[in-house]
PDB file of C-alpha atoms in Angstrom:
ATOM      1  CA  SER A 300      35.724 -22.331  22.352  1.00 74.00           C
ATOM      2  CA  GLN A 301      37.514 -24.932  20.609  1.00 80.00           C
ATOM      3  CA  THR A 302      40.188 -24.849  18.059  1.00 89.00           C
ATOM      4  CA  ILE A 303      41.292 -27.266  15.555  1.00 94.00           C
ATOM      5  CA  HIS A 304      44.963 -28.039  14.352  1.00 94.00           C
ATOM      6  CA  GLN A 305      45.403 -29.881  11.228  1.00 96.00           C
ATOM      7  CA  TRP A 306      48.622 -30.791   9.177  1.00 95.00           C
ATOM      8  CA  PRO A 307      50.459 -30.925   6.994  1.00 97.00           C
ATOM      9  CA  ALA A 308      48.602 -28.091   5.077  1.00 95.00           C
ATOM     10  CA  THR A 309      49.841 -29.251   1.641  1.00 96.00           C
ATOM     11  CA  LEU A 310      51.130 -32.663   0.569  1.00 96.00           C
ATOM     12  CA  VAL A 311      52.410 -34.011  -2.708  1.00 97.00           C
ATOM     13  CA  GLN A 312      52.789 -37.739  -2.712  1.00 97.00           C
ATOM     14  CA  PRO A 313      53.471 -40.380  -5.433  1.00 97.00           C
ATOM     15  CA  VAL A 314      50.901 -43.231  -6.221  1.00 97.00           C
ATOM     16  CA  GLY A 315      51.398 -46.097  -3.856  1.00 96.00           C
ATOM     17  CA  SER A 316      52.908 -44.118  -1.047  1.00 97.00           C
ATOM     18  CA  PRO A 317      51.568 -43.905   2.477  1.00 97.00           C
ATOM     19  CA  LEU A 318      49.609 -41.027   3.997  1.00 97.00           C
ATOM     20  CA  SER A 319      49.123 -39.683   7.334  1.00 97.00           C
ATOM     21  CA  LEU A 320      47.058 -36.638   8.065  1.00 98.00           C
ATOM     22  CA  GLU A 321      46.734 -35.463  11.765  1.00 97.00           C
ATOM     23  CA  CYS A 322      44.150 -33.368  13.508  1.00 97.00           C
ATOM     24  CA  THR A 323      44.069 -32.251  17.110  1.00 96.00           C
ATOM     25  CA  VAL A 324      41.479 -30.374  19.020  1.00 95.00           C
ATOM     26  CA  GLU A 325      41.882 -27.913  21.934  1.00 92.00           C
ATOM     27  CA  GLY A 326      39.323 -26.298  24.214  1.00 88.00           C
ATOM     28  CA  THR A 327      37.011 -29.279  24.410  1.00 85.00           C
ATOM     29  CA  SER A 328      36.786 -32.776  25.810  1.00 84.00           C
ATOM     30  CA  ASN A 329      35.173 -36.041  24.235  1.00 86.00           C
ATOM     31  CA  PRO A 330      34.334 -34.210  21.049  1.00 88.00           C
ATOM     32  CA  ASN A 331      32.769 -35.780  17.926  1.00 89.00           C
ATOM     33  CA  LEU A 332      35.357 -35.662  15.199  1.00 93.00           C
ATOM     34  CA  TYR A 333      34.918 -35.812  11.467  1.00 93.00           C
ATOM     35  CA  TRP A 334      37.080 -36.065   8.398  1.00 95.00           C
ATOM     36  CA  TYR A 335      35.636 -34.718   5.279  1.00 94.00           C
ATOM     37  CA  ARG A 336      37.012 -34.748   1.815  1.00 94.00           C
ATOM     38  CA  GLN A 337      36.343 -32.007  -0.649  1.00 91.00           C
ATOM     39  CA  ALA A 338      36.741 -32.890  -4.300  1.00 82.00           C
ATOM     40  CA  ALA A 339      35.522 -30.948  -7.349  1.00 73.00           C
ATOM     41  CA  GLY A 340      31.902 -31.278  -8.062  1.00 65.00           C
ATOM     42  CA  ARG A 341      31.439 -33.435  -4.891  1.00 69.00           C
ATOM     43  CA  GLY A 342      31.134 -30.885  -2.343  1.00 85.00           C
ATOM     44  CA  LEU A 343      31.954 -31.996   1.274  1.00 90.00           C
ATOM     45  CA  GLN A 344      31.915 -35.773   1.444  1.00 90.00           C
ATOM     46  CA  LEU A 345      31.883 -37.176   5.062  1.00 90.00           C
ATOM     47  CA  LEU A 346      34.556 -39.981   5.206  1.00 93.00           C
ATOM     48  CA  PHE A 347      34.767 -40.964   8.794  1.00 94.00           C
ATOM     49  CA  TYR A 348      33.455 -39.878  12.142  1.00 91.00           C
ATOM     50  CA  SER A 349      34.349 -40.558  15.644  1.00 92.00           C
ATOM     51  CA  VAL A 350      32.407 -40.221  18.931  1.00 89.00           C
ATOM     52  CA  GLY A 351      35.238 -41.455  21.168  1.00 91.00           C
ATOM     53  CA  ILE A 352      38.644 -43.080  21.534  1.00 94.00           C
ATOM     54  CA  GLY A 353      38.940 -46.145  19.345  1.00 92.00           C
ATOM     55  CA  GLN A 354      35.378 -45.481  18.014  1.00 92.00           C
ATOM     56  CA  ILE A 355      35.504 -45.096  14.046  1.00 93.00           C
ATOM     57  CA  SER A 356      32.778 -45.248  11.602  1.00 90.00           C
ATOM     58  CA  SER A 357      33.300 -45.106   7.994  1.00 87.00           C
ATOM     59  CA  GLU A 358      30.751 -43.560   5.596  1.00 80.00           C
ATOM     60  CA  VAL A 359      32.081 -44.716   2.194  1.00 77.00           C
ATOM     61  CA  PRO A 360      34.203 -47.611   1.031  1.00 69.00           C
ATOM     62  CA  GLN A 361      37.586 -46.258   0.125  1.00 77.00           C
ATOM     63  CA  ASN A 362      41.389 -46.606   0.231  1.00 87.00           C
ATOM     64  CA  LEU A 363      41.569 -44.573   3.482  1.00 94.00           C
ATOM     65  CA  SER A 364      41.327 -45.391   7.232  1.00 95.00           C
ATOM     66  CA  ALA A 365      40.909 -43.358  10.323  1.00 96.00           C
ATOM     67  CA  SER A 366      42.043 -43.709  13.950  1.00 96.00           C
ATOM     68  CA  ARG A 367      41.570 -41.929  17.182  1.00 96.00           C
ATOM     69  CA  PRO A 368      44.216 -42.896  19.592  1.00 95.00           C
ATOM     70  CA  GLN A 369      43.543 -40.020  21.962  1.00 94.00           C
ATOM     71  CA  ASP A 370      40.484 -38.099  22.769  1.00 93.00           C
ATOM     72  CA  ARG A 371      41.413 -34.999  20.890  1.00 93.00           C
ATOM     73  CA  GLN A 372      43.461 -36.667  18.175  1.00 96.00           C
ATOM     74  CA  PHE A 373      42.122 -37.910  14.892  1.00 97.00           C
ATOM     75  CA  ILE A 374      44.331 -39.448  12.124  1.00 97.00           C
ATOM     76  CA  LEU A 375      43.543 -40.091   8.498  1.00 97.00           C
ATOM     77  CA  SER A 376      45.807 -42.723   6.878  1.00 97.00           C
ATOM     78  CA  SER A 377      46.379 -44.745   3.772  1.00 96.00           C
ATOM     79  CA  LYS A 378      48.890 -47.444   3.130  1.00 95.00           C
ATOM     80  CA  LYS A 379      49.038 -46.901  -0.692  1.00 96.00           C
ATOM     81  CA  LEU A 380      47.568 -43.693  -2.204  1.00 96.00           C
ATOM     82  CA  LEU A 381      45.666 -43.824  -5.530  1.00 94.00           C
ATOM     83  CA  LEU A 382      45.240 -40.948  -7.866  1.00 94.00           C
ATOM     84  CA  SER A 383      41.569 -40.513  -6.967  1.00 91.00           C
ATOM     85  CA  ASP A 384      42.722 -39.763  -3.193  1.00 93.00           C
ATOM     86  CA  SER A 385      43.774 -36.259  -4.417  1.00 93.00           C
ATOM     87  CA  GLY A 386      41.677 -33.580  -2.762  1.00 93.00           C
ATOM     88  CA  PHE A 387      41.270 -31.172   0.230  1.00 94.00           C
ATOM     89  CA  TYR A 388      40.889 -33.030   3.426  1.00 96.00           C
ATOM     90  CA  LEU A 389      38.968 -31.268   6.304  1.00 96.00           C
ATOM     91  CA  CYS A 390      39.068 -32.199  10.076  1.00 97.00           C
ATOM     92  CA  ALA A 391      35.940 -30.950  11.869  1.00 94.00           C
ATOM     93  CA  THR A 392      34.430 -31.006  15.341  1.00 92.00           C
ATOM     94  CA  ASP A 393      31.134 -30.039  16.908  1.00 84.00           C
ATOM     95  CA  GLY A 394      32.630 -29.542  20.310  1.00 68.00           C
ATOM     96  CA  THR A 395      30.939 -30.524  23.483  1.00 61.00           C
ATOM     97  CA  VAL A 396      27.923 -28.240  23.369  1.00 64.00           C
ATOM     98  CA  ASN A 397      25.845 -29.869  20.575  1.00 64.00           C
ATOM     99  CA  THR A 398      24.414 -26.771  18.789  1.00 73.00           C
ATOM    100  CA  GLY A 399      24.858 -28.404  15.493  1.00 78.00           C
ATOM    101  CA  GLU A 400      27.712 -26.146  14.246  1.00 85.00           C
ATOM    102  CA  LEU A 401      30.754 -27.810  12.844  1.00 89.00           C
ATOM    103  CA  PHE A 402      34.100 -26.129  13.379  1.00 91.00           C
ATOM    104  CA  PHE A 403      36.565 -26.953  10.661  1.00 94.00           C
ATOM    105  CA  GLY A 404      40.422 -27.099  10.491  1.00 95.00           C
ATOM    106  CA  GLU A 405      42.342 -25.215   7.909  1.00 94.00           C
ATOM    107  CA  GLY A 406      42.508 -28.226   5.734  1.00 95.00           C
ATOM    108  CA  SER A 407      45.145 -30.419   4.072  1.00 96.00           C
ATOM    109  CA  ARG A 408      45.459 -30.274   0.187  1.00 94.00           C
ATOM    110  CA  LEU A 409      46.651 -33.672  -0.910  1.00 95.00           C
ATOM    111  CA  THR A 410      48.054 -34.121  -4.527  1.00 95.00           C
ATOM    112  CA  VAL A 411      48.754 -37.618  -5.515  1.00 95.00           C
ATOM    113  CA  LEU A 412      50.976 -37.941  -8.613  1.00 96.00           C
TER     114      LEU A 412
ATOM    115  CA  GLY K 194      20.603 -42.204   5.204  1.00 77.00           C
ATOM    116  CA  GLU K 195      20.291 -38.663   4.469  1.00 83.00           C
ATOM    117  CA  ASN K 196      20.913 -37.258   0.901  1.00 89.00           C
ATOM    118  CA  VAL K 197      21.206 -33.481   0.095  1.00 93.00           C
ATOM    119  CA  GLU K 198      20.926 -32.029  -3.310  1.00 95.00           C
ATOM    120  CA  GLN K 199      21.852 -28.404  -4.061  1.00 96.00           C
ATOM    121  CA  HIS K 200      21.358 -26.154  -7.019  1.00 96.00           C
ATOM    122  CA  PRO K 201      22.652 -24.525  -8.972  1.00 97.00           C
ATOM    123  CA  SER K 202      26.347 -25.564  -9.047  1.00 94.00           C
ATOM    124  CA  THR K 203      27.335 -22.131 -10.223  1.00 96.00           C
ATOM    125  CA  LEU K 204      25.491 -18.798  -9.967  1.00 97.00           C
ATOM    126  CA  SER K 205      26.794 -15.322 -11.264  1.00 97.00           C
ATOM    127  CA  VAL K 206      25.077 -12.099 -10.393  1.00 97.00           C
ATOM    128  CA  GLN K 207      25.659  -8.390 -10.766  1.00 97.00           C
ATOM    129  CA  GLU K 208      26.469  -6.495  -7.551  1.00 97.00           C
ATOM    130  CA  GLY K 209      23.255  -5.380  -5.774  1.00 97.00           C
ATOM    131  CA  ASP K 210      21.130  -8.162  -7.241  1.00 97.00           C
ATOM    132  CA  SER K 211      19.830 -11.064  -5.241  1.00 98.00           C
ATOM    133  CA  ALA K 212      21.018 -14.641  -5.057  1.00 98.00           C
ATOM    134  CA  VAL K 213      19.066 -17.746  -4.260  1.00 98.00           C
ATOM    135  CA  ILE K 214      20.481 -21.193  -3.649  1.00 98.00           C
ATOM    136  CA  LYS K 215      18.163 -24.319  -3.124  1.00 98.00           C
ATOM    137  CA  CYS K 216      18.492 -27.468  -1.378  1.00 97.00           C
ATOM    138  CA  THR K 217      16.449 -30.610  -1.098  1.00 97.00           C
ATOM    139  CA  TYR K 218      16.833 -33.353   1.490  1.00 95.00           C
ATOM    140  CA  SER K 219      15.659 -36.975   1.759  1.00 92.00           C
ATOM    141  CA  ASP K 220      15.426 -37.835   5.466  1.00 89.00           C
ATOM    142  CA  SER K 221      12.151 -36.370   7.021  1.00 89.00           C
ATOM    143  CA  ALA K 222      13.580 -36.957  10.496  1.00 87.00           C
ATOM    144  CA  SER K 223      16.258 -34.180   9.628  1.00 90.00           C
ATOM    145  CA  ASN K 224      15.530 -31.136  11.856  1.00 89.00           C
ATOM    146  CA  TYR K 225      18.570 -28.871  11.558  1.00 91.00           C
ATOM    147  CA  PHE K 226      19.712 -27.186   8.276  1.00 94.00           C
ATOM    148  CA  PRO K 227      22.944 -25.015   8.296  1.00 95.00           C
ATOM    149  CA  TRP K 228      24.434 -23.041   5.570  1.00 97.00           C
ATOM    150  CA  TYR K 229      28.276 -22.775   5.257  1.00 97.00           C
ATOM    151  CA  LYS K 230      30.387 -20.226   3.308  1.00 97.00           C
ATOM    152  CA  GLN K 231      33.809 -21.148   2.013  1.00 95.00           C
ATOM    153  CA  GLU K 232      35.927 -18.370   0.597  1.00 94.00           C
ATOM    154  CA  LEU K 233      38.759 -19.444  -1.682  1.00 89.00           C
ATOM    155  CA  GLY K 234      41.593 -21.428   0.025  1.00 85.00           C
ATOM    156  CA  LYS K 235      39.769 -21.211   3.381  1.00 90.00           C
ATOM    157  CA  ARG K 236      37.717 -23.371   5.662  1.00 93.00           C
ATOM    158  CA  PRO K 237      33.933 -23.460   5.492  1.00 94.00           C
ATOM    159  CA  GLN K 238      32.252 -21.384   8.103  1.00 95.00           C
ATOM    160  CA  LEU K 239      28.778 -21.168   9.386  1.00 95.00           C
ATOM    161  CA  ILE K 240      26.719 -18.270   8.187  1.00 97.00           C
ATOM    162  CA  ILE K 241      23.167 -19.138   9.128  1.00 96.00           C
ATOM    163  CA  ASP K 242      21.118 -22.040  10.294  1.00 94.00           C
ATOM    164  CA  ILE K 243      17.493 -23.006  10.665  1.00 94.00           C
ATOM    165  CA  ARG K 244      15.671 -25.484  12.858  1.00 90.00           C
ATOM    166  CA  SER K 245      12.602 -27.433  11.782  1.00 84.00           C
ATOM    167  CA  ASN K 246      10.430 -25.622  14.334  1.00 84.00           C
ATOM    168  CA  VAL K 247      10.559 -22.307  12.127  1.00 85.00           C
ATOM    169  CA  GLY K 248       9.981 -21.575   8.573  1.00 91.00           C
ATOM    170  CA  GLU K 249      12.258 -18.565   7.979  1.00 94.00           C
ATOM    171  CA  LYS K 250      15.148 -16.915   9.589  1.00 94.00           C
ATOM    172  CA  LYS K 251      16.889 -13.546   8.632  1.00 96.00           C
ATOM    173  CA  ASP K 252      20.231 -12.172   9.429  1.00 94.00           C
ATOM    174  CA  GLN K 253      20.961  -8.784   7.881  1.00 96.00           C
ATOM    175  CA  ARG K 254      21.229  -9.477   4.161  1.00 97.00           C
ATOM    176  CA  ILE K 255      20.845 -13.177   4.384  1.00 98.00           C
ATOM    177  CA  ALA K 256      17.869 -15.339   4.940  1.00 97.00           C
ATOM    178  CA  VAL K 257      16.964 -18.964   4.925  1.00 98.00           C
ATOM    179  CA  THR K 258      13.522 -20.519   4.446  1.00 97.00           C
ATOM    180  CA  LEU K 259      12.366 -24.081   5.050  1.00 96.00           C
ATOM    181  CA  ASN K 260       9.398 -25.990   3.775  1.00 95.00           C
ATOM    182  CA  LYS K 261       9.479 -29.298   5.799  1.00 93.00           C
ATOM    183  CA  THR K 262       6.395 -30.636   3.807  1.00 93.00           C
ATOM    184  CA  ALA K 263       8.467 -30.455   0.516  1.00 94.00           C
ATOM    185  CA  LYS K 264      11.624 -31.208   2.223  1.00 95.00           C
ATOM    186  CA  HIS K 265      13.541 -28.163   0.795  1.00 95.00           C
ATOM    187  CA  PHE K 266      15.252 -25.183   2.124  1.00 97.00           C
ATOM    188  CA  SER K 267      16.793 -21.995   0.401  1.00 98.00           C
ATOM    189  CA  LEU K 268      19.472 -19.471   1.090  1.00 98.00           C
ATOM    190  CA  HIS K 269      18.499 -15.953  -0.025  1.00 98.00           C
ATOM    191  CA  ILE K 270      21.175 -13.178  -0.235  1.00 98.00           C
ATOM    192  CA  THR K 271      19.949  -9.689  -1.042  1.00 97.00           C
ATOM    193  CA  GLU K 272      21.958  -6.596  -2.143  1.00 97.00           C
ATOM    194  CA  THR K 273      24.906  -8.821  -3.135  1.00 98.00           C
ATOM    195  CA  GLN K 274      28.428  -7.552  -2.796  1.00 97.00           C
ATOM    196  CA  PRO K 275      31.739  -8.708  -4.367  1.00 96.00           C
ATOM    197  CA  GLU K 276      32.779 -10.162  -0.834  1.00 96.00           C
ATOM    198  CA  ASP K 277      29.854 -12.525  -1.124  1.00 97.00           C
ATOM    199  CA  SER K 278      31.786 -14.395  -3.790  1.00 97.00           C
ATOM    200  CA  ALA K 279      32.532 -17.902  -2.336  1.00 97.00           C
ATOM    201  CA  VAL K 280      31.247 -21.441  -2.297  1.00 96.00           C
ATOM    202  CA  TYR K 281      28.151 -22.005  -0.327  1.00 97.00           C
ATOM    203  CA  PHE K 282      27.132 -25.320   1.142  1.00 96.00           C
ATOM    204  CA  CYS K 283      23.855 -26.441   2.452  1.00 96.00           C
ATOM    205  CA  ALA K 284      23.645 -29.390   4.942  1.00 94.00           C
ATOM    206  CA  ALA K 285      21.139 -31.424   6.796  1.00 93.00           C
ATOM    207  CA  THR K 286      21.240 -33.733  10.079  1.00 86.00           C
ATOM    208  CA  GLY K 287      18.992 -34.590  13.078  1.00 74.00           C
ATOM    209  CA  LEU K 288      20.287 -32.980  16.136  1.00 61.00           C
ATOM    210  CA  SER K 289      18.481 -35.666  18.242  1.00 56.00           C
ATOM    211  CA  TYR K 290      20.542 -38.506  16.867  1.00 52.00           C
ATOM    212  CA  ASN K 291      23.164 -40.193  18.909  1.00 49.00           C
ATOM    213  CA  THR K 292      25.770 -39.462  16.194  1.00 52.00           C
ATOM    214  CA  ASP K 293      24.873 -36.150  14.461  1.00 64.00           C
ATOM    215  CA  LYS K 294      26.524 -36.280  11.187  1.00 81.00           C
ATOM    216  CA  LEU K 295      26.128 -33.320   8.869  1.00 87.00           C
ATOM    217  CA  ILE K 296      25.481 -34.283   5.322  1.00 89.00           C
ATOM    218  CA  PHE K 297      26.423 -31.618   2.818  1.00 92.00           C
ATOM    219  CA  GLY K 298      25.193 -30.696  -0.637  1.00 93.00           C
ATOM    220  CA  THR K 299      27.487 -30.460  -3.352  1.00 92.00           C
ATOM    221  CA  GLY K 300      28.044 -26.664  -3.288  1.00 94.00           C
ATOM    222  CA  THR K 301      27.304 -23.575  -5.174  1.00 96.00           C
ATOM    223  CA  ARG K 302      29.922 -21.195  -6.439  1.00 96.00           C
ATOM    224  CA  LEU K 303      28.633 -17.709  -6.347  1.00 97.00           C
ATOM    225  CA  GLN K 304      30.390 -14.944  -8.176  1.00 97.00           C
ATOM    226  CA  VAL K 305      29.133 -11.362  -7.692  1.00 97.00           C
ATOM    227  CA  PHE K 306      30.500  -8.945 -10.496  1.00 95.00           C
ATOM    228  CA  PRO K 307      30.813  -5.356  -9.567  1.00 91.00           C
TER     229      PRO K 307
END
């Protein structure tokens, strides 16, 4: 079964600074990968998803971007953070056997001050 | 695209009572409806799911019902226990899509008081 590694676990950044959150997946190949953000009162909001290397789809307009430089690596970035970027970011995959279940990483809590 | 609404946002029950969380979805093509439980500070994990070819599914104290005509589905927890306290998310998607994106509801914070 697949495992997801996500880091850093917590991050405190000033407004205007850059961001890089990394996610790697083991135990599967060519997985679908997702970035979700969890903010108070908004549940799990899908930000980006990727079906393969270099293939990124954005769900909502925002200050963030995503990249997939390798099959099992998914990166969430920002050039200049905003206060509204604070939240709990979760990487997820549904693996190679499409049962529908999503497997989440442990999350990265970002606080922008 | 799909839109999922979830109610209530918070729910408090006494231990042993039942809890019901309801969700509606907008895309009639959706055919897979999972429920995730997220304990404080942890990642969401799948607890039960239902597909459009059945109306009800049960797993011990939890059950999910689906009404495709009305486009709503519900989570039922019976004989609640303090360890059931968590945030619960419903979601919907179409498994036949080329890119299967789970769209989540806004979550329900369930508190079970002993």
